[in-house]
mmCIF file of C-alpha atoms in Angstrom:
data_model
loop_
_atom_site.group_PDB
_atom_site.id
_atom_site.type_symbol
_atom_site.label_atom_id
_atom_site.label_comp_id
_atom_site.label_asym_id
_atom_site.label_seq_id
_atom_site.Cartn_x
_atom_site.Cartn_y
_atom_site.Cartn_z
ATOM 1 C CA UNK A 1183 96.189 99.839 -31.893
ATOM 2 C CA UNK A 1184 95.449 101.227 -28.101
ATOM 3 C CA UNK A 1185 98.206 100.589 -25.683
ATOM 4 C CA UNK A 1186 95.263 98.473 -23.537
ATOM 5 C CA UNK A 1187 94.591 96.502 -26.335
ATOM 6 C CA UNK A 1188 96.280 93.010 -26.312
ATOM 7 C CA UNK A 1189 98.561 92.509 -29.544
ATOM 8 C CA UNK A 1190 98.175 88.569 -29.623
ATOM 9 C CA UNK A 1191 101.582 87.603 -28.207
ATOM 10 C CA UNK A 1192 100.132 87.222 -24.692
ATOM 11 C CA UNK A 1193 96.737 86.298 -25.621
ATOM 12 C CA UNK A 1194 95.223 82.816 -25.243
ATOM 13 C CA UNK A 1195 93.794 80.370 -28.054
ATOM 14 C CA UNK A 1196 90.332 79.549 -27.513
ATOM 15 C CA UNK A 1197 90.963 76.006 -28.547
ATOM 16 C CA UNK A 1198 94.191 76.077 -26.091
ATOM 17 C CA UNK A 1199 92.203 77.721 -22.992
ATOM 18 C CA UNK A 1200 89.129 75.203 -23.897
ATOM 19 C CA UNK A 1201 91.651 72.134 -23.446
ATOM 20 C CA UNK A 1202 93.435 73.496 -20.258
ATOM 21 C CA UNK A 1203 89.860 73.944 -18.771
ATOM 22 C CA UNK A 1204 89.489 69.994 -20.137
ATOM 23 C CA UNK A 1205 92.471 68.613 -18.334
ATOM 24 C CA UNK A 1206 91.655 70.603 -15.216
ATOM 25 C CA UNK A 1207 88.462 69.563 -14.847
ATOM 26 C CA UNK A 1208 89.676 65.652 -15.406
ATOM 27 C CA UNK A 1209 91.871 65.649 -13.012
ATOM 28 C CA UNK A 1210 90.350 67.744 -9.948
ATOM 29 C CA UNK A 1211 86.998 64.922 -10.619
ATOM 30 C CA UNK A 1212 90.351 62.389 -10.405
ATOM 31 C CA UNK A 1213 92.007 63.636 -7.163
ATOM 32 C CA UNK A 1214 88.204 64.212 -5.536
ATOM 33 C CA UNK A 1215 86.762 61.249 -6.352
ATOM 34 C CA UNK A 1216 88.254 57.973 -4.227
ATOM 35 C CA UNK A 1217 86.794 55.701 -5.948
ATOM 36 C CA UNK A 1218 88.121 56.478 -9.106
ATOM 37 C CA UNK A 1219 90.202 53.925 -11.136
ATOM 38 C CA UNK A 1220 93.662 55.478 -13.292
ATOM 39 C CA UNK A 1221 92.107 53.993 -16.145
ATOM 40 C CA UNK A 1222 89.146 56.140 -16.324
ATOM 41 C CA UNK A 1223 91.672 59.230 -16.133
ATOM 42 C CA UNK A 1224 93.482 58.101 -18.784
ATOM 43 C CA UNK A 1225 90.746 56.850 -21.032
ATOM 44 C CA UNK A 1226 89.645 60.595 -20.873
ATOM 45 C CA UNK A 1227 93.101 61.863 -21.450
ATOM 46 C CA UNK A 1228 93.645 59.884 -24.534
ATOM 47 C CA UNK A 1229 91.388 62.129 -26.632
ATOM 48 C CA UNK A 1230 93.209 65.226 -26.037
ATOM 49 C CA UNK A 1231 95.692 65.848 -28.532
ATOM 50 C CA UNK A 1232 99.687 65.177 -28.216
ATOM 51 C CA UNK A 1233 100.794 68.170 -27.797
ATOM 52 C CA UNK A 1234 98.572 69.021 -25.014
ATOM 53 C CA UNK A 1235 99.171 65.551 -23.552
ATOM 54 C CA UNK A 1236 102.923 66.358 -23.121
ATOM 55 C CA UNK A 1237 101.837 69.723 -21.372
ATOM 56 C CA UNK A 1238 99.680 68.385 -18.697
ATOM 57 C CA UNK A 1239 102.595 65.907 -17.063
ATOM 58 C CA UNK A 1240 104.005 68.501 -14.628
ATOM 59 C CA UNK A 1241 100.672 68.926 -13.626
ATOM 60 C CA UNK A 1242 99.863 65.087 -12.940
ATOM 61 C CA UNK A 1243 103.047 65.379 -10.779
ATOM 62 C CA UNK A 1244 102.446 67.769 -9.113
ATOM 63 C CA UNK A 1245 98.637 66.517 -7.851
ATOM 64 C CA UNK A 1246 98.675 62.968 -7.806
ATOM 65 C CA UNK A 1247 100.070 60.050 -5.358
ATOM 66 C CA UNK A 1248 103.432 59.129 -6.694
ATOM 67 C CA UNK A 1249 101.397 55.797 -7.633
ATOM 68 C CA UNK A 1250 99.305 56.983 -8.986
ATOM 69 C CA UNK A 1251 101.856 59.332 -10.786
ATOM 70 C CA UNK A 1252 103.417 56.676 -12.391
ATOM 71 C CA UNK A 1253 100.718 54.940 -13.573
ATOM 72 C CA UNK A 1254 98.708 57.779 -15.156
ATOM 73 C CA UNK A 1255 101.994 59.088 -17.314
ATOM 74 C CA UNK A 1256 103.256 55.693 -18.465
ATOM 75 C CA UNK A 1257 99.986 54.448 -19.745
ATOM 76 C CA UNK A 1258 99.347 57.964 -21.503
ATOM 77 C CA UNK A 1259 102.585 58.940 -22.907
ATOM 78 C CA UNK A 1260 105.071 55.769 -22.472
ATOM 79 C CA UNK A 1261 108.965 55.773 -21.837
ATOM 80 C CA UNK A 1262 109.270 57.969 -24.818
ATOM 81 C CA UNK A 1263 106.540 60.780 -24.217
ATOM 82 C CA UNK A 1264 107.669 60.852 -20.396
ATOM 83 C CA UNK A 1265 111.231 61.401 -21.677
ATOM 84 C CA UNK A 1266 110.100 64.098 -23.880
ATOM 85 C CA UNK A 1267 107.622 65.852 -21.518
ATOM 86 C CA UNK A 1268 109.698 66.145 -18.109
ATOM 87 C CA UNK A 1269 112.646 67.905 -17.793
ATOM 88 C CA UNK A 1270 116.142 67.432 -16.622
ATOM 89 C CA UNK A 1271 115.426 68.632 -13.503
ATOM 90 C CA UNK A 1272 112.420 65.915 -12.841
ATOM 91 C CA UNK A 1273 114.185 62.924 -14.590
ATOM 92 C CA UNK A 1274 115.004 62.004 -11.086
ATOM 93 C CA UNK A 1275 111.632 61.819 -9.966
ATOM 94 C CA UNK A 1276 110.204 59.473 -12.683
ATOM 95 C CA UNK A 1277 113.062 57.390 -11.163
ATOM 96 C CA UNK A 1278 111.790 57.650 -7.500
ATOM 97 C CA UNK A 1279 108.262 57.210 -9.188
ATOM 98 C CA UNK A 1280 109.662 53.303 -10.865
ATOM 99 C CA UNK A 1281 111.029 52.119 -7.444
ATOM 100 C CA UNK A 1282 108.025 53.401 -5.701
ATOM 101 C CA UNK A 1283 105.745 51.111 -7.663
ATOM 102 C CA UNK A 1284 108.178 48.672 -7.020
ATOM 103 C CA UNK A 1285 108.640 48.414 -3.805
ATOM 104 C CA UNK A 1286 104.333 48.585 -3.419
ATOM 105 C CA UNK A 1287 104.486 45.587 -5.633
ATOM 106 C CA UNK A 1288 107.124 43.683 -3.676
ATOM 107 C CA UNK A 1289 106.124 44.928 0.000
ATOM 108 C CA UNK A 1290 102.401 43.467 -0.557
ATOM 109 C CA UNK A 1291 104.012 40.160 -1.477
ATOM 110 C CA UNK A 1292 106.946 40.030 1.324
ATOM 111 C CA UNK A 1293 103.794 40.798 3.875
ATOM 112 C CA UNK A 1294 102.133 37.817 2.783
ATOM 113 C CA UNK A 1295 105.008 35.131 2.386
ATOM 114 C CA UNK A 1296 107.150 36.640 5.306
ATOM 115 C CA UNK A 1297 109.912 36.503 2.848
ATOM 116 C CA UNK A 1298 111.570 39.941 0.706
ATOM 117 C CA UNK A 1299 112.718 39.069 -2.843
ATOM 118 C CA UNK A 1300 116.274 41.428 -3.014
ATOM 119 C CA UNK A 1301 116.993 40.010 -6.708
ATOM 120 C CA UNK A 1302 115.088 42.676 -8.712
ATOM 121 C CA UNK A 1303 115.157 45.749 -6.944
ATOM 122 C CA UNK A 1304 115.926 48.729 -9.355
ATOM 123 C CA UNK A 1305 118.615 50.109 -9.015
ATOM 124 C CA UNK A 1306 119.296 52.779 -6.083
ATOM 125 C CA UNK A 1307 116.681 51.401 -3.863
ATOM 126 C CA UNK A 1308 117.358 51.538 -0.435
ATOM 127 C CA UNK A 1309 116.993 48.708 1.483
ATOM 128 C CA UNK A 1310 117.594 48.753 5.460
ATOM 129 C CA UNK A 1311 117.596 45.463 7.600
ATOM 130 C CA UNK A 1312 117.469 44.812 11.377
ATOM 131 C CA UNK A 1313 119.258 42.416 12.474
ATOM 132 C CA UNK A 1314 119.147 40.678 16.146
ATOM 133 C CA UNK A 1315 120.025 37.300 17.581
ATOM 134 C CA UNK A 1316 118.204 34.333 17.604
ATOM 135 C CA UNK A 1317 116.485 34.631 21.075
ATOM 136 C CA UNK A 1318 115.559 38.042 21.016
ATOM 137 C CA UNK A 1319 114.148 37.831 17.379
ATOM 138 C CA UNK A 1320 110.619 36.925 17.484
ATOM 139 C CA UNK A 1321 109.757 38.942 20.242
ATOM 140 C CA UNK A 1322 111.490 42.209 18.049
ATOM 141 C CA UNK A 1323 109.754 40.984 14.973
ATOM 142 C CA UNK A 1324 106.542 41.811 16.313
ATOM 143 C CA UNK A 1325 107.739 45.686 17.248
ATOM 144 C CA UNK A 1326 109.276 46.346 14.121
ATOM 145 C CA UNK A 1327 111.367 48.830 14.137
ATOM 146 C CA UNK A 1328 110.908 50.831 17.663
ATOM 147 C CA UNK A 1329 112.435 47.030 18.938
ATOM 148 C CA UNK A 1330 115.603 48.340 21.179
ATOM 149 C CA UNK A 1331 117.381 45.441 21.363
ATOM 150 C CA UNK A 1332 118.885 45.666 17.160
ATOM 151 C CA UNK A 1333 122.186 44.261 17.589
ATOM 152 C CA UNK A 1334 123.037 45.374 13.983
ATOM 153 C CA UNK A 1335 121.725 47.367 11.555
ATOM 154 C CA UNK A 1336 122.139 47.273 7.341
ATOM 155 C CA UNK A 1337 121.679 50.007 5.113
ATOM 156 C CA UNK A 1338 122.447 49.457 1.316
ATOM 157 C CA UNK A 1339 121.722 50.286 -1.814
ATOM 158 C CA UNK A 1340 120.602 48.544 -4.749
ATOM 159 C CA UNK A 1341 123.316 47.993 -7.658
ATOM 160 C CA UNK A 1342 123.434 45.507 -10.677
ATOM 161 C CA UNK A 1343 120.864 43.128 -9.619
ATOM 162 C CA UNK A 1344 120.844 39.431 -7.982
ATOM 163 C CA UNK A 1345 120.786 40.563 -4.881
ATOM 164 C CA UNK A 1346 123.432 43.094 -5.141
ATOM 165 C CA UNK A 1347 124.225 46.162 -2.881
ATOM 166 C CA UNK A 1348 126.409 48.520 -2.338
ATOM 167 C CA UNK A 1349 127.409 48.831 1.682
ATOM 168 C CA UNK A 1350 126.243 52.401 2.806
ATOM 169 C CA UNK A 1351 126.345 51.913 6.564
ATOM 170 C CA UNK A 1352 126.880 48.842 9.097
ATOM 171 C CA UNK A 1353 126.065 49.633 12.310
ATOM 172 C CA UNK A 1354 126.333 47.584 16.022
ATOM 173 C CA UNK A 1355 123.752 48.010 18.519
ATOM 174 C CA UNK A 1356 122.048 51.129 16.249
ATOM 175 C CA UNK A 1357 119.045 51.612 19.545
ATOM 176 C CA UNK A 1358 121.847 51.133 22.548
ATOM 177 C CA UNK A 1359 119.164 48.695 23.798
ATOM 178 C CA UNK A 1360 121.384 45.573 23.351
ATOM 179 C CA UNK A 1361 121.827 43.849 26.416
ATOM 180 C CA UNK A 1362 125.483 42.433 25.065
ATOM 181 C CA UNK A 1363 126.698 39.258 25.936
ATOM 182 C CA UNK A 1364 129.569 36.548 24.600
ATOM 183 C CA UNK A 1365 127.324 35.250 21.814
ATOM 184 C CA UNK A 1366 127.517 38.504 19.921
ATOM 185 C CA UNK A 1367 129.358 41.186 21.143
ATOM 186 C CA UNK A 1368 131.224 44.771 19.760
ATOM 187 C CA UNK A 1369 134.483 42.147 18.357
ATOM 188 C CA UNK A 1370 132.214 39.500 16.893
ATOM 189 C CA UNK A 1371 130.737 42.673 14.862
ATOM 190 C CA UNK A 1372 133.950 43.873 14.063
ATOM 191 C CA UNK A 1373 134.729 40.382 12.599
ATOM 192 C CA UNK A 1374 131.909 40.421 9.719
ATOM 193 C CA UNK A 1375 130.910 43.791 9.723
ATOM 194 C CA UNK A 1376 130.969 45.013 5.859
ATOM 195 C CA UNK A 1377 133.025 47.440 4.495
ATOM 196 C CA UNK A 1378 131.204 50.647 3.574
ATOM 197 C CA UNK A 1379 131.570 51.263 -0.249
ATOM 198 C CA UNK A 1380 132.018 47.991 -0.347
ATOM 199 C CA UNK A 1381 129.622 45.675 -3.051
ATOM 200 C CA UNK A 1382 128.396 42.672 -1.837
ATOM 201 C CA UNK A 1383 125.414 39.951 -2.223
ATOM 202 C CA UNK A 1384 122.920 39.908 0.366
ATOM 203 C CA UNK A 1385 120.675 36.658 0.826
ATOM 204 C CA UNK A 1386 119.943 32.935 2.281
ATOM 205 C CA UNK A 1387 122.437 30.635 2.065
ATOM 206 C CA UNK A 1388 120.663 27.236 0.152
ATOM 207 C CA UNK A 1389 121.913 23.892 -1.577
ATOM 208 C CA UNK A 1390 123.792 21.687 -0.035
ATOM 209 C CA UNK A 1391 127.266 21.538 2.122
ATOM 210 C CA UNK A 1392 129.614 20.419 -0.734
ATOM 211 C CA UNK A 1393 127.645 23.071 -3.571
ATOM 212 C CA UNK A 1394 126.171 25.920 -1.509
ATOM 213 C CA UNK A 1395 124.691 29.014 -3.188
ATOM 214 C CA UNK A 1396 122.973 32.349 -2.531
ATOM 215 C CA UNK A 1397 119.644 32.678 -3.165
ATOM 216 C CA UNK A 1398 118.793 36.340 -3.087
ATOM 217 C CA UNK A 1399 116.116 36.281 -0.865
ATOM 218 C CA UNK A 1400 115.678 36.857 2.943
ATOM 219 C CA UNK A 1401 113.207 35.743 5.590
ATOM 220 C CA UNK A 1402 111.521 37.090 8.522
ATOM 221 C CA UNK A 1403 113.195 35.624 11.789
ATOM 222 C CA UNK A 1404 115.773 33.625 9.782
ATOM 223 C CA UNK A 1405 119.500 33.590 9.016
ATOM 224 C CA UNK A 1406 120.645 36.612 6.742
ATOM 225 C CA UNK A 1407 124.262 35.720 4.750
ATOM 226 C CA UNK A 1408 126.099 37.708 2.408
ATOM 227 C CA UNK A 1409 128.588 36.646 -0.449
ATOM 228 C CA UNK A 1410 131.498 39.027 -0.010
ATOM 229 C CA UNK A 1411 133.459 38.458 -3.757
ATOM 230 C CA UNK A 1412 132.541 35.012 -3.381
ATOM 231 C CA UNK A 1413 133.395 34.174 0.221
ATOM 232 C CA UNK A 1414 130.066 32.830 0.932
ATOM 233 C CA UNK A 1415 129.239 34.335 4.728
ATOM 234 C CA UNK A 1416 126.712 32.385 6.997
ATOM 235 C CA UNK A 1417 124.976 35.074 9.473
ATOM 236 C CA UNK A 1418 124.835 34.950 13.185
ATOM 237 C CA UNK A 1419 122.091 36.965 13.001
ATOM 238 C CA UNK A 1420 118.369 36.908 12.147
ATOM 239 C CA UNK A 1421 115.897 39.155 10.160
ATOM 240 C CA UNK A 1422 113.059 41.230 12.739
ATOM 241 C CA UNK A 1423 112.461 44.057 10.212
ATOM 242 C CA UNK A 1424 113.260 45.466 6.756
ATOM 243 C CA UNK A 1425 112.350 48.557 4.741
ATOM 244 C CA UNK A 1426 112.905 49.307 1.045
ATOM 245 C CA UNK A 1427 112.672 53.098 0.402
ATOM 246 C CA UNK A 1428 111.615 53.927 3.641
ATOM 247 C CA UNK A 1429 108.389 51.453 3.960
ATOM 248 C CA UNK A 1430 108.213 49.403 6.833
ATOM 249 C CA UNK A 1431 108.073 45.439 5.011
ATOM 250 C CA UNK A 1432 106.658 43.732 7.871
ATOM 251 C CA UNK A 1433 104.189 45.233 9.840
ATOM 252 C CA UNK A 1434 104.881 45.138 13.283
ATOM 253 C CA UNK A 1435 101.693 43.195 15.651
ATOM 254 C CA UNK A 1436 101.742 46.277 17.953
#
């Protein structure tokens, strides 16, 4: 055998180059076209063999929206195949992928009822909530997030469920832009200002005075309370904004 002549171990199946040329071609007409729906990619995808199947999911990943990420490899492997096809090192990332289509799922609803459900939220989400009193609330709700006048700001983390979160940051005047006065100054802060580490339940207080419970829910320009192991904690403050992962909830009017 010449030295220039390839001994096989390098060389390429013609079935095996035929199918890579296959799955590229499906999914640079996916990413291209606009228009197209994840279930024509996978209906295409579905004839290609499983071995094959398993070897084109780092490529989804690597080309697609995470969205659309998720949807494409759960519908053509399932929890099992996904397991099997990604590595160690991109477990994380199917994880990122589940709260992703998530929080799309729960930030189209909050945007239409004004109100963000916190009771299913996998676990690890990051949820962020601005906080301001009742006078200055409507008028931030409308900026959002660039409002200066936050007089506190949440940041927590999903954990267990029902509304459940685990403190990572509690913050008092976050923007500087507070103009502070008696009702709600640096001490009253210091008075109900959460523990960081610490796991508590984050919602509306409902039900009546004598059996009062919290529903793990919160509303735009209302009352945010928190059950702190089982010290039920009316708010003084009101919801202007809220993100989950990083996405704004409410869009801001300007």
């Amino acid at each position: 055998m010449s030295d220039d002549e390839p001994d096989g171990s390098d060389a390429v199946a013609p079935r095996e180059l035929e199918l890579a040329q296959e799955i590229h071609r499906e999914i640079e007409r996916f990413v291209a076209d606009d228009t197209a729906d994840v279930a024509s990619l996978v209906s295409a995808l579905d004839a290609i063999p499983r071995r094959e199947q398993l070897a084109i999911a780092r490529t989804v990943f690597d080309r697609l929206e995470p969205i659309q990420q998720w949807a494409v490899l759960e519908r053509l492997l399932g929890d099992d195949g996904l397991l099997e096809s990604l590595g160690a090192d991109q477990r994380h990332r199917l994880a990122s992928l589940r709260r992703a289509a998530a929080t799309a799922d729960l930030v189209d609803a909050s945007v239409d009822e004004s109100r963000l459900d916190l009771g299913d939220l996998p676990d690890g989400t990051e949820v962020v909530l601005g906080l301001f009193r009742p006078e200055d609330v409507r008028g931030a709700a409308d900026r959002g997030r660039r409002s200066d006048v936050c007089a506190r700001q949440l940041v927590l983390r999903a954990t267990g469920g029902h509304g459940t979160f685990r403190v990572i940051d509690d913050v008092f005047n976050p923007r500087g832009g507070l103009f502070v006065g008696a009702a709600y100054d640096h001490d009253t802060w210091l008075h109900e200002r959460l523990a960081v580490h610490s796991t508590v339940r984050i919602g509306s207080i409902v039900g009546t005075p004598g059996a009062p419970e919290l529903e793990p829910a919160v509303y735009r320009t209302s009352r945010v309370d928190a059950d702190v192991a089982g010290d039920l904690r009316p708010g003084r403050l009101r919801l202007g904004w809220a993100t989950i992962g990083g996405v704004e909830v409410f869009p801001p009017a300007l």
